[in-house]
Amino acid sequence: MTTELSPIDRAKFVAARRSCDYVESGMRVGLGTGSTAAWMVRCLGERVQAEGLDIIGVPTSSRTADLARQLGIRVASLDEVKWLDVTIDGADEFDSNLNLIKGGGGAALQEKIVATASDRMVVIADAAKEVRALGAFPLPVETVPFGWQTTQALIEETLVNMDVMGRESTLRMNDDVPFITDEGNYVLDLHLNRIGNPRQLSLVLNQIPGVVENGLFIDICDVVIVGHSDGAVELRDINAGTVADEQIDILDGDNIFAGPEA
């Protein structure tokens, strides 16, 4: 029941619920990865079951694909659908220009590919994800396993000339072994504290041999929906230049919302 959620989960839930208003029958929808995106998938699943919403979902991870199938959402690959009407996903950080850091869940590569293959990207987040400057959240960089330590050294050397406050990088681990992405790659988390020029950093990182992709999403997001624990949501549309405040009912609990996987 939504009334039993923690304040942070209520904020995620209302943002996720409002984002589903961007989805109509017949659409091809990119389905994000992470705790906030899981709420969105559950909200879409509720509409599929209750309203007969007819959509094709393109998941950005195997975890999201499994959840979507469990909820009765038709799932297809990006190669099958070619192009998407909208992608809805969470973010680890966003700034006033709607630039993002994503990839805390280890799916940044698929998330970026799916988002850029969409007419519109809608990001759902709680208010704590907004920052004045990106970089407090570690920046994920997906690398091929071969020679990853060399790639790490090249990244750290490159950071010396970048407008960042920190230059430490760590290999993401899964217990005592390296974390492996769905594409079989490693993730280096860059602890930068502040990124002065995200666009420049993104371009430079992707030129380093061994780097597959980084978690900076620049000029990709169109709308951010910020949820609050009291049911308030703020919609920021970067293209229209508008900001709108709305209220979402968080008291109509549904059995489908038993709580998303992290």
XYZ file of N, CA and C in Angstrom:
786
model
N 0.847 -1.196 0.000
C 0.000 0.000 0.000
C 0.886 1.251 0.000
N 0.509 2.268 -0.801
C 1.316 3.467 -0.879
C 1.355 4.213 0.445
N 0.300 4.077 1.267
C 0.281 4.791 2.538
C 1.299 4.225 3.512
N 1.843 3.036 3.266
C 2.805 2.408 4.152
C 4.243 2.660 3.709
N 4.437 3.424 2.651
C 5.770 3.662 2.130
C 6.514 4.676 2.981
N 7.846 4.587 2.933
C 8.684 5.597 3.563
C 8.543 6.901 2.789
N 8.921 8.041 3.386
C 8.830 9.314 2.659
C 9.566 9.300 1.321
N 10.760 8.710 1.268
C 11.515 8.703 0.020
C 10.831 7.844 -1.028
N 10.232 6.718 -0.616
C 9.532 5.877 -1.573
C 8.233 6.519 -2.040
N 7.570 7.297 -1.176
C 6.380 8.029 -1.613
C 6.755 9.039 -2.687
N 7.905 9.700 -2.493
C 8.357 10.670 -3.492
C 8.648 9.985 -4.825
N 9.313 8.847 -4.774
C 9.602 8.097 -6.001
C 8.313 7.621 -6.667
N 7.370 7.162 -5.836
C 6.119 6.620 -6.365
C 5.313 7.677 -7.112
N 5.165 8.884 -6.523
C 4.330 9.896 -7.177
C 4.977 10.378 -8.476
N 6.313 10.474 -8.497
C 6.985 10.843 -9.740
C 6.764 9.772 -10.801
N 6.872 8.515 -10.385
C 6.672 7.406 -11.324
C 5.246 7.376 -11.845
N 4.286 7.554 -10.954
C 2.878 7.517 -11.378
C 2.578 8.630 -12.366
N 3.091 9.833 -12.096
C 2.827 10.949 -13.017
C 3.481 10.710 -14.371
N 4.637 10.066 -14.385
C 5.339 9.844 -15.658
C 4.548 8.951 -16.597
N 3.731 8.085 -16.043
C 2.964 7.154 -16.875
C 1.899 7.862 -17.700
N 1.588 9.124 -17.369
C 0.648 9.889 -18.182
C 1.223 10.212 -19.552
N 2.527 10.053 -19.714
C 3.152 10.278 -21.018
C 3.015 9.060 -21.935
N 2.433 7.986 -21.415
C 2.348 6.726 -22.164
C 0.913 6.478 -22.616
N 0.748 6.173 -23.894
C -0.552 5.851 -24.464
C -0.465 4.512 -25.188
N -1.617 3.892 -25.392
C -1.659 2.620 -26.118
C -1.042 2.781 -27.502
N -0.322 1.763 -27.921
C 0.345 1.774 -29.209
C 1.771 2.269 -29.156
N 2.184 2.770 -28.001
C 3.530 3.309 -27.893
C 4.579 2.231 -27.658
N 5.794 2.557 -28.064
C 6.982 1.774 -27.742
C 7.727 2.556 -26.670
N 7.913 1.929 -25.514
C 8.347 2.653 -24.320
C 9.648 2.074 -23.774
N 10.656 2.909 -23.631
C 11.877 2.490 -22.971
C 11.665 2.438 -21.473
N 12.030 1.327 -20.862
C 11.808 1.100 -19.437
C 13.144 1.147 -18.714
N 13.301 2.116 -17.825
C 14.566 2.327 -17.141
C 14.864 1.287 -16.088
N 15.990 1.475 -15.429
C 16.485 0.549 -14.417
C 16.718 1.308 -13.105
N 16.442 0.641 -11.986
C 16.659 1.244 -10.678
C 15.383 1.287 -9.867
N 15.490 1.734 -8.618
C 14.357 1.676 -7.698
C 13.209 2.582 -8.138
N 13.519 3.802 -8.615
C 12.457 4.701 -9.055
C 11.822 4.200 -10.340
N 12.642 3.715 -11.274
C 12.106 3.167 -12.518
C 11.251 1.935 -12.265
N 11.582 1.164 -11.240
C 10.781 -0.011 -10.918
C 9.361 0.390 -10.517
N 9.219 1.512 -9.822
C 7.871 2.010 -9.509
C 7.111 2.320 -10.789
N 7.801 2.938 -11.762
C 7.171 3.273 -13.032
C 6.707 2.024 -13.763
N 7.535 0.993 -13.778
C 7.157 -0.254 -14.444
C 5.928 -0.852 -13.770
N 5.879 -0.779 -12.446
C 4.717 -1.299 -11.729
C 3.459 -0.482 -12.026
N 3.615 0.835 -12.130
C 2.466 1.666 -12.486
C 1.955 1.338 -13.890
N 2.876 1.136 -14.825
C 2.468 0.736 -16.175
C 1.813 -0.639 -16.158
N 2.361 -1.547 -15.356
C 1.760 -2.871 -15.238
C 0.347 -2.800 -14.709
N 0.107 -1.897 -13.773
C -1.243 -1.706 -13.247
C -2.196 -1.258 -14.350
N -1.729 -0.332 -15.201
C -2.575 0.148 -16.297
C -2.816 -0.940 -17.332
N -1.810 -1.766 -17.580
C -1.990 -2.886 -18.510
C -3.085 -3.813 -18.002
N -3.060 -4.105 -16.710
C -4.036 -5.023 -16.128
C -5.410 -4.394 -15.966
N -5.456 -3.125 -15.570
C -6.734 -2.486 -15.255
C -7.404 -1.838 -16.464
N -6.588 -1.290 -17.378
C -7.146 -0.527 -18.493
C -6.965 -1.202 -19.843
N -6.161 -2.259 -19.885
C -5.849 -2.866 -21.167
C -4.857 -2.048 -21.974
N -4.032 -1.249 -21.287
C -3.009 -0.468 -21.979
C -2.146 -1.387 -22.838
N -2.023 -1.059 -24.112
C -1.306 -1.906 -25.070
C -0.022 -1.205 -25.489
N 1.091 -1.606 -24.896
C 2.380 -1.014 -25.210
C 3.416 -2.109 -25.416
N 4.531 -1.719 -26.001
C 5.702 -2.584 -26.082
C 6.800 -1.927 -25.265
N 7.311 -2.636 -24.281
C 8.370 -2.114 -23.446
C 9.734 -2.596 -23.900
N 10.687 -1.686 -23.933
C 12.079 -2.027 -24.239
C 12.890 -1.800 -22.974
N 13.218 -2.859 -22.248
C 13.927 -2.712 -20.967
C 15.392 -2.343 -21.168
N 15.946 -1.675 -20.150
C 17.348 -1.278 -20.192
C 18.231 -2.202 -19.370
N 17.671 -3.277 -18.849
C 18.455 -4.263 -18.105
C 17.652 -5.549 -18.007
N 18.342 -6.622 -17.676
C 17.652 -7.901 -17.489
C 16.720 -7.840 -16.280
N 17.081 -7.063 -15.255
C 16.217 -6.925 -14.077
C 14.893 -6.280 -14.443
N 14.967 -5.213 -15.229
C 13.741 -4.532 -15.653
C 12.918 -5.427 -16.565
N 13.559 -6.177 -17.444
C 12.842 -7.079 -18.338
C 12.065 -8.126 -17.541
N 12.690 -8.691 -16.525
C 12.020 -9.697 -15.698
C 10.803 -9.104 -15.001
N 10.946 -7.897 -14.441
C 9.832 -7.255 -13.738
C 8.695 -6.945 -14.705
N 9.015 -6.420 -15.878
C 7.983 -6.080 -16.857
C 7.188 -7.320 -17.273
N 7.874 -8.413 -17.538
C 7.170 -9.642 -17.925
C 6.260 -10.130 -16.810
N 6.728 -10.048 -15.560
C 5.915 -10.475 -14.425
C 4.617 -9.679 -14.334
N 4.645 -8.431 -14.776
C 3.482 -7.550 -14.673
C 2.635 -7.527 -15.935
N 2.970 -8.366 -16.903
C 2.153 -8.485 -18.100
C 2.452 -7.485 -19.195
N 3.599 -6.793 -19.112
C 3.989 -5.843 -20.150
C 4.726 -6.587 -21.256
N 4.298 -6.382 -22.488
C 4.993 -7.004 -23.617
C 6.390 -6.408 -23.735
N 7.370 -7.268 -23.914
C 8.772 -6.847 -23.936
C 9.382 -7.192 -25.286
N 10.163 -6.261 -25.812
C 10.880 -6.489 -27.069
C 12.250 -5.834 -26.958
N 13.135 -6.202 -27.875
C 14.461 -5.590 -27.903
C 14.424 -4.317 -28.743
N 15.434 -3.470 -28.557
C 15.522 -2.251 -29.355
C 15.705 -2.586 -30.828
N 16.422 -3.649 -31.131
C 16.607 -4.040 -32.525
C 15.279 -4.413 -33.175
N 14.358 -4.946 -32.379
C 13.054 -5.328 -32.925
C 12.164 -4.119 -33.197
N 12.175 -3.132 -32.315
C 11.262 -1.994 -32.472
C 11.909 -0.803 -33.190
N 13.244 -0.767 -33.228
C 14.018 0.257 -33.951
C 14.014 1.626 -33.277
N 12.857 2.162 -32.932
C 12.763 3.513 -32.385
C 11.649 3.556 -31.350
N 11.779 4.460 -30.369
C 10.837 4.513 -29.261
C 10.128 5.859 -29.206
N 8.896 5.836 -28.699
C 8.138 7.069 -28.517
C 8.620 7.824 -27.286
N 8.913 7.101 -26.215
C 9.354 7.733 -24.980
C 10.151 6.729 -24.163
N 11.134 7.220 -23.447
C 11.848 6.429 -22.439
C 11.641 7.102 -21.092
N 11.317 6.307 -20.079
C 11.148 6.822 -18.724
C 12.163 6.122 -17.838
N 12.939 6.906 -17.117
C 14.033 6.337 -16.332
C 14.321 7.246 -15.139
N 15.041 6.727 -14.176
C 15.478 7.515 -13.038
C 16.818 8.154 -13.315
N 17.382 8.793 -12.295
C 18.705 9.402 -12.402
C 19.343 9.414 -11.031
N 20.659 9.361 -11.011
C 21.398 9.469 -9.751
C 21.609 10.922 -9.368
N 21.713 11.787 -10.379
C 21.804 13.236 -10.171
C 21.254 13.936 -11.408
N 20.713 15.158 -11.209
C 20.393 16.016 -12.344
C 20.634 17.462 -11.940
N 20.989 18.295 -12.944
C 21.240 19.705 -12.668
C 20.167 20.565 -13.314
N 20.333 21.885 -13.256
C 19.304 22.805 -13.749
C 19.131 22.739 -15.258
N 20.135 22.223 -15.971
C 20.039 22.056 -17.427
C 19.523 20.676 -17.818
N 19.099 19.906 -16.830
C 18.612 18.532 -17.001
C 19.687 17.612 -17.560
N 20.957 17.942 -17.295
C 22.025 16.977 -17.522
C 22.036 16.006 -16.347
N 22.429 14.772 -16.607
C 22.277 13.704 -15.623
C 23.577 12.956 -15.378
N 23.653 12.343 -14.193
C 24.544 11.207 -13.971
C 23.657 10.003 -13.752
N 23.915 8.947 -14.525
C 23.190 7.691 -14.403
C 24.188 6.536 -14.380
N 23.696 5.378 -13.979
C 24.535 4.191 -13.998
C 24.834 3.612 -12.643
N 24.209 4.177 -11.582
C 24.414 3.610 -10.260
C 23.986 2.163 -10.169
N 23.020 1.790 -11.005
C 22.552 0.402 -11.043
C 23.326 -0.473 -12.004
N 24.313 0.098 -12.687
C 25.163 -0.689 -13.576
C 24.619 -0.877 -14.981
N 23.632 -0.048 -15.389
C 23.016 -0.238 -16.708
C 23.131 0.999 -17.585
N 24.116 1.856 -17.333
C 24.203 3.136 -18.045
C 24.299 2.975 -19.550
N 25.033 1.975 -20.028
C 25.214 1.812 -21.474
C 23.880 1.547 -22.157
N 23.141 0.547 -21.675
C 21.841 0.264 -22.277
C 20.883 1.433 -22.085
N 20.950 2.073 -20.908
C 20.064 3.209 -20.651
C 20.319 4.341 -21.634
N 21.588 4.605 -21.931
C 21.900 5.699 -22.853
C 21.509 5.362 -24.279
N 21.738 4.140 -24.695
C 21.357 3.728 -26.047
C 19.844 3.843 -26.227
N 19.092 3.339 -25.258
C 17.630 3.370 -25.351
C 17.126 4.812 -25.305
N 17.683 5.626 -24.418
C 17.218 7.008 -24.290
C 17.452 7.807 -25.563
N 18.601 7.615 -26.201
C 18.907 8.368 -27.410
C 18.151 7.846 -28.627
N 17.537 6.677 -28.506
C 16.710 6.126 -29.583
C 15.240 6.426 -29.343
N 14.957 7.495 -28.579
C 13.582 7.836 -28.203
C 13.254 9.264 -28.626
N 11.990 9.486 -28.961
C 11.547 10.846 -29.267
C 11.629 11.741 -28.037
N 11.436 11.153 -26.860
C 11.437 11.940 -25.622
C 11.981 11.091 -24.490
N 12.792 11.702 -23.617
C 13.231 11.042 -22.395
C 12.645 11.777 -21.204
N 11.920 11.042 -20.368
C 11.333 11.567 -19.147
C 12.082 10.952 -17.968
N 12.608 11.799 -17.106
C 13.340 11.334 -15.928
C 12.480 11.538 -14.689
N 12.441 10.535 -13.837
C 11.679 10.592 -12.596
C 12.650 10.515 -11.431
N 12.446 11.378 -10.429
C 13.414 11.459 -9.337
C 12.761 12.083 -8.118
N 13.360 11.832 -6.956
C 12.994 12.566 -5.760
C 13.866 13.814 -5.695
N 13.474 14.755 -4.836
C 14.128 16.060 -4.802
C 15.604 15.975 -4.425
N 16.002 14.936 -3.701
C 17.397 14.808 -3.274
C 18.347 14.594 -4.446
N 17.822 14.229 -5.610
C 18.682 13.970 -6.768
C 19.109 15.247 -7.484
N 18.483 16.385 -7.143
C 18.854 17.639 -7.798
C 20.104 18.226 -7.154
N 21.062 18.652 -7.990
C 22.319 19.229 -7.511
C 22.636 20.493 -8.299
N 23.421 21.367 -7.680
C 23.860 22.574 -8.386
C 24.913 22.239 -9.437
N 25.769 21.271 -9.116
C 26.792 20.810 -10.056
C 26.895 19.298 -9.943
N 26.943 18.616 -11.070
C 27.065 17.165 -11.069
C 28.402 16.747 -10.463
N 28.430 15.539 -9.904
C 29.707 14.975 -9.475
C 29.763 14.458 -8.063
N 28.820 14.834 -7.207
C 28.828 14.274 -5.854
C 28.599 12.773 -5.910
N 27.721 12.334 -6.816
C 27.527 10.900 -7.033
C 28.657 10.394 -7.925
N 29.271 9.267 -7.577
C 30.372 8.748 -8.409
C 29.927 8.524 -9.854
N 30.755 8.966 -10.781
C 30.433 8.844 -12.205
C 30.836 7.465 -12.717
N 29.877 6.643 -13.170
C 30.219 5.320 -13.696
C 30.826 5.430 -15.098
N 31.860 4.659 -15.316
C 32.464 4.539 -16.644
C 32.567 3.052 -16.951
N 31.874 2.614 -17.986
C 31.904 1.195 -18.354
C 33.125 0.936 -19.231
N 33.891 -0.091 -18.872
C 35.117 -0.410 -19.598
C 35.144 -1.896 -19.953
N 35.893 -2.229 -20.998
C 36.079 -3.636 -21.319
C 37.010 -4.235 -20.272
N 36.844 -5.507 -19.939
C 37.707 -6.114 -18.921
C 39.177 -6.170 -19.314
N 39.452 -6.385 -20.600
C 40.841 -6.488 -21.030
C 41.585 -5.186 -20.748
N 42.666 -5.270 -20.000
C 43.502 -4.109 -19.729
C 42.814 -3.021 -18.930
N 41.853 -3.403 -18.079
C 41.071 -2.380 -17.382
C 41.937 -1.497 -16.482
N 43.010 -2.056 -15.935
C 43.873 -1.244 -15.080
C 44.619 -0.177 -15.889
N 44.975 -0.510 -17.108
C 45.575 0.482 -17.994
C 44.564 1.571 -18.320
N 43.336 1.161 -18.610
C 42.272 2.126 -18.870
C 42.057 3.027 -17.655
N 42.062 2.436 -16.470
C 41.897 3.215 -15.239
C 43.014 4.252 -15.100
N 44.253 3.829 -15.369
C 45.389 4.758 -15.264
C 45.261 5.896 -16.276
N 44.814 5.578 -17.486
C 44.630 6.607 -18.508
C 43.534 7.593 -18.100
N 42.459 7.069 -17.501
C 41.384 7.944 -17.032
C 41.898 8.895 -15.965
N 42.609 8.356 -14.978
C 43.101 9.193 -13.889
C 44.106 10.228 -14.389
N 44.904 9.852 -15.371
C 45.839 10.810 -15.959
C 45.087 11.915 -16.688
N 44.034 11.538 -17.387
C 43.228 12.514 -18.124
C 42.531 13.486 -17.187
N 42.084 12.998 -16.037
C 41.350 13.835 -15.093
C 42.187 14.995 -14.551
N 43.500 14.868 -14.621
C 44.379 15.942 -14.147
C 44.093 17.241 -14.891
N 43.706 17.121 -16.158
C 43.466 18.303 -16.985
C 41.991 18.675 -17.085
N 41.136 18.009 -16.312
C 39.711 18.284 -16.344
C 39.289 19.166 -15.164
N 38.178 19.849 -15.316
C 37.651 20.711 -14.263
C 36.833 19.882 -13.285
N 37.547 19.138 -12.445
C 36.911 18.294 -11.420
C 37.652 18.496 -10.106
N 36.977 18.142 -9.002
C 37.588 18.349 -7.688
C 38.269 17.099 -7.147
N 37.924 15.919 -7.688
C 38.533 14.680 -7.236
C 38.959 13.846 -8.430
N 39.904 12.931 -8.225
C 40.409 12.128 -9.345
C 40.528 10.647 -8.999
N 39.987 10.244 -7.867
C 40.069 8.841 -7.470
C 39.072 8.016 -8.278
N 39.464 6.807 -8.636
C 38.559 5.875 -9.310
C 38.661 4.515 -8.648
N 37.541 3.811 -8.599
C 37.507 2.484 -7.995
C 36.756 1.518 -8.904
N 37.216 0.288 -8.925
C 36.534 -0.756 -9.673
C 35.308 -1.191 -8.879
N 34.153 -1.174 -9.513
C 32.941 -1.595 -8.821
C 32.985 -3.110 -8.592
N 32.652 -3.502 -7.373
C 32.740 -4.901 -7.003
C 31.356 -5.479 -6.701
N 31.240 -6.772 -6.856
C 30.065 -7.541 -6.454
C 30.570 -8.572 -5.451
N 30.481 -8.223 -4.170
C 31.149 -8.988 -3.115
C 32.656 -8.950 -3.360
N 33.273 -10.104 -3.612
C 34.734 -10.110 -3.771
C 35.184 -10.293 -5.221
N 34.261 -10.101 -6.160
C 34.606 -10.188 -7.588
C 34.109 -8.930 -8.291
N 34.700 -8.583 -9.434
C 34.246 -7.387 -10.140
C 32.780 -7.482 -10.559
N 32.064 -6.371 -10.447
C 30.702 -6.280 -10.968
C 30.748 -6.391 -12.491
N 29.840 -7.177 -13.054
C 29.791 -7.373 -14.500
C 28.471 -6.822 -15.024
N 28.525 -5.959 -16.043
C 27.314 -5.419 -16.644
C 26.651 -6.470 -17.533
N 25.456 -6.149 -18.014
C 24.753 -7.067 -18.911
C 25.533 -7.317 -20.193
N 26.447 -6.398 -20.530
C 27.268 -6.564 -21.744
C 28.596 -7.240 -21.442
N 28.805 -7.662 -20.194
C 30.025 -8.355 -19.827
C 31.204 -7.440 -19.545
N 30.913 -6.172 -19.235
C 31.982 -5.212 -18.994
C 32.145 -4.895 -17.511
N 33.215 -4.198 -17.175
C 33.469 -3.699 -15.832
C 32.953 -2.265 -15.714
N 32.847 -1.779 -14.469
C 32.472 -0.390 -14.216
C 33.507 0.237 -13.290
N 34.079 1.340 -13.735
C 34.937 2.161 -12.879
C 34.112 3.347 -12.381
N 34.057 3.537 -11.068
C 33.344 4.668 -10.490
C 34.339 5.786 -10.203
N 34.112 6.958 -10.805
C 35.007 8.098 -10.652
C 34.468 9.010 -9.551
N 35.271 9.238 -8.531
C 34.867 10.052 -7.387
C 35.379 11.478 -7.616
N 34.570 12.273 -8.279
C 34.997 13.575 -8.794
C 34.540 14.737 -7.914
N 33.538 14.533 -7.080
C 32.993 15.548 -6.165
C 32.260 16.682 -6.877
N 32.870 17.241 -7.892
C 32.221 18.282 -8.700
C 32.764 18.226 -10.112
N 31.851 18.316 -11.094
C 32.235 18.319 -12.502
C 31.924 19.699 -13.058
N 32.981 20.449 -13.400
C 32.784 21.809 -13.873
C 32.260 21.894 -15.296
N 32.667 20.951 -16.156
C 32.258 20.972 -17.563
C 31.860 19.555 -17.972
N 30.626 19.147 -17.689
C 30.205 17.772 -17.975
C 30.310 17.398 -19.451
N 29.986 18.327 -20.338
C 30.032 18.025 -21.777
C 31.458 17.674 -22.208
N 32.405 18.486 -21.798
C 33.811 18.231 -22.155
C 34.286 16.909 -21.574
N 33.960 16.660 -20.305
C 34.415 15.435 -19.664
C 33.858 14.206 -20.361
N 32.583 14.248 -20.730
C 31.969 13.112 -21.409
C 32.678 12.804 -22.724
N 32.949 13.845 -23.505
C 33.623 13.654 -24.793
C 35.026 13.092 -24.624
N 35.757 13.607 -23.640
C 37.138 13.175 -23.429
C 37.196 11.743 -22.923
N 36.353 11.394 -21.980
C 36.355 10.031 -21.444
C 36.117 9.001 -22.538
N 35.191 9.291 -23.450
C 34.847 8.312 -24.482
C 35.917 8.164 -25.555
N 36.953 8.985 -25.505
C 38.071 8.837 -26.448
C 39.175 7.944 -25.893
N 39.074 7.551 -24.624
C 40.123 6.754 -23.995
C 39.961 5.284 -24.393
N 41.005 4.635 -24.900
C 40.900 3.224 -25.277
C 40.472 2.373 -24.085
N 39.511 1.507 -24.323
C 38.981 0.643 -23.277
C 37.683 1.139 -22.681
N 37.407 2.440 -22.815
C 36.140 2.990 -22.322
C 35.044 2.690 -23.338
N 33.954 2.109 -22.846
C 32.805 1.824 -23.704
C 31.835 2.997 -23.690
N 31.504 3.482 -22.491
C 30.572 4.603 -22.345
C 30.656 5.122 -20.925
N 30.213 6.355 -20.731
C 30.194 6.932 -19.384
C 28.769 7.314 -18.995
N 28.572 7.605 -17.722
C 27.240 7.840 -17.194
C 26.757 9.270 -17.248
N 27.425 10.146 -17.994
C 26.945 11.509 -18.187
C 25.946 11.535 -19.339
N 24.743 11.994 -19.050
C 23.697 12.130 -20.068
C 23.542 13.623 -20.342
N 24.081 14.078 -21.468
C 24.100 15.493 -21.815
C 23.138 15.746 -22.978
N 22.204 16.688 -22.796
C 21.234 17.047 -23.841
C 20.412 15.846 -24.300
N 20.109 14.941 -23.394
C 19.297 13.772 -23.715
C 17.927 13.847 -23.042
N 17.912 14.338 -21.814
C 16.671 14.405 -21.036
C 15.815 15.588 -21.498
N 14.510 15.337 -21.679
C 13.564 16.383 -22.080
C 12.722 16.893 -20.921
N 12.339 15.986 -20.024
C 11.455 16.331 -18.908
C 11.964 15.655 -17.652
N 11.984 16.402 -16.547
C 12.239 15.813 -15.238
C 10.980 15.983 -14.390
N 10.557 14.892 -13.771
C 9.440 14.931 -12.831
C 10.012 14.686 -11.449
N 9.904 15.695 -10.592
C 10.448 15.622 -9.237
C 9.305 15.326 -8.274
N 9.398 14.208 -7.560
C 8.370 13.825 -6.616
C 8.714 14.211 -5.191
N 7.676 14.467 -4.398
C 7.842 14.803 -2.980
C 6.969 13.881 -2.141
N 7.341 13.714 -0.899
C 6.668 12.737 -0.042
C 5.215 13.091 0.248
N 4.838 14.377 0.092
C 3.451 14.778 0.347
C 2.565 14.638 -0.877
N 3.100 14.071 -1.961
C 2.318 13.868 -3.178
C 2.493 14.966 -4.209
N 3.220 16.013 -3.869
C 3.473 17.080 -4.837
C 4.484 16.614 -5.876
N 4.270 17.041 -7.118
C 5.233 16.763 -8.186
C 5.502 18.055 -8.942
N 6.732 18.198 -9.389
C 7.134 19.339 -10.199
C 7.598 18.825 -11.540
N 7.003 19.350 -12.612
C 7.344 18.940 -13.965
C 8.166 20.035 -14.625
N 9.377 19.706 -15.022
C 10.260 20.652 -15.700
C 10.494 20.170 -17.129
N 10.057 20.960 -18.086
C 10.189 20.644 -19.507
C 11.243 21.562 -20.102
N 12.404 21.019 -20.429
C 13.515 21.826 -20.903
C 13.239 22.414 -22.277
N 12.469 21.718 -23.117
C 12.192 22.200 -24.470
C 11.139 23.300 -24.472
N 10.094 23.122 -23.663
C 9.044 24.137 -23.574
C 9.437 25.283 -22.661
N 10.443 25.056 -21.814
C 10.859 26.079 -20.872
C 9.836 26.325 -19.776
N 9.106 25.278 -19.403
C 8.034 25.426 -18.425
C 8.320 24.621 -17.162
N 7.741 25.088 -16.066
C 7.765 24.379 -14.797
C 6.331 24.367 -14.270
N 5.815 23.195 -13.935
C 4.436 23.073 -13.468
C 4.407 22.270 -12.176
N 3.547 22.678 -11.258
C 3.359 21.985 -9.985
C 1.998 21.298 -9.973
N 1.991 20.037 -9.549
C 0.763 19.266 -9.482
C 0.723 18.476 -8.179
N -0.409 17.867 -7.916
C -0.570 17.038 -6.723
C -1.078 15.668 -7.133
N -0.440 14.608 -6.633
C -0.817 13.235 -6.942
C -1.410 12.592 -5.691
N -2.521 11.884 -5.852
C -3.146 11.181 -4.733
C -2.279 9.995 -4.351
N -1.773 9.986 -3.122
C -0.935 8.875 -2.671
C -1.654 8.011 -1.650
N -2.971 8.156 -1.577
C -3.732 7.397 -0.583
C -4.513 6.245 -1.184
N -4.472 6.109 -2.523
C -5.246 5.027 -3.144
C -4.351 3.816 -3.346
N -3.970 3.164 -2.255
C -3.052 2.028 -2.309
C -3.579 0.896 -3.164
N -2.678 0.236 -3.878
C -3.031 -0.876 -4.737
C -2.156 -2.066 -4.383
N -2.735 -3.243 -4.461
C -1.997 -4.450 -4.065
C -0.763 -4.687 -4.915
N -0.770 -4.141 -6.149
C 0.373 -4.362 -7.029
C 1.628 -3.713 -6.491
N 1.500 -2.692 -5.634
C 2.663 -1.982 -5.130
C 3.110 -2.569 -3.810
N 3.689 -3.738 -3.886
C 4.229 -4.376 -2.693
C 5.630 -3.857 -2.387
N 6.186 -3.068 -3.333
C 7.526 -2.510 -3.136
C 8.458 -2.995 -4.217
N 9.134 -2.086 -4.930
C 9.998 -2.459 -6.044
C 11.335 -2.988 -5.565
N 11.968 -3.747 -6.429
C 13.335 -4.180 -6.152
C 14.267 -3.004 -6.331
N 15.326 -2.997 -5.551
C 16.289 -1.895 -5.657
C 17.046 -1.994 -6.962
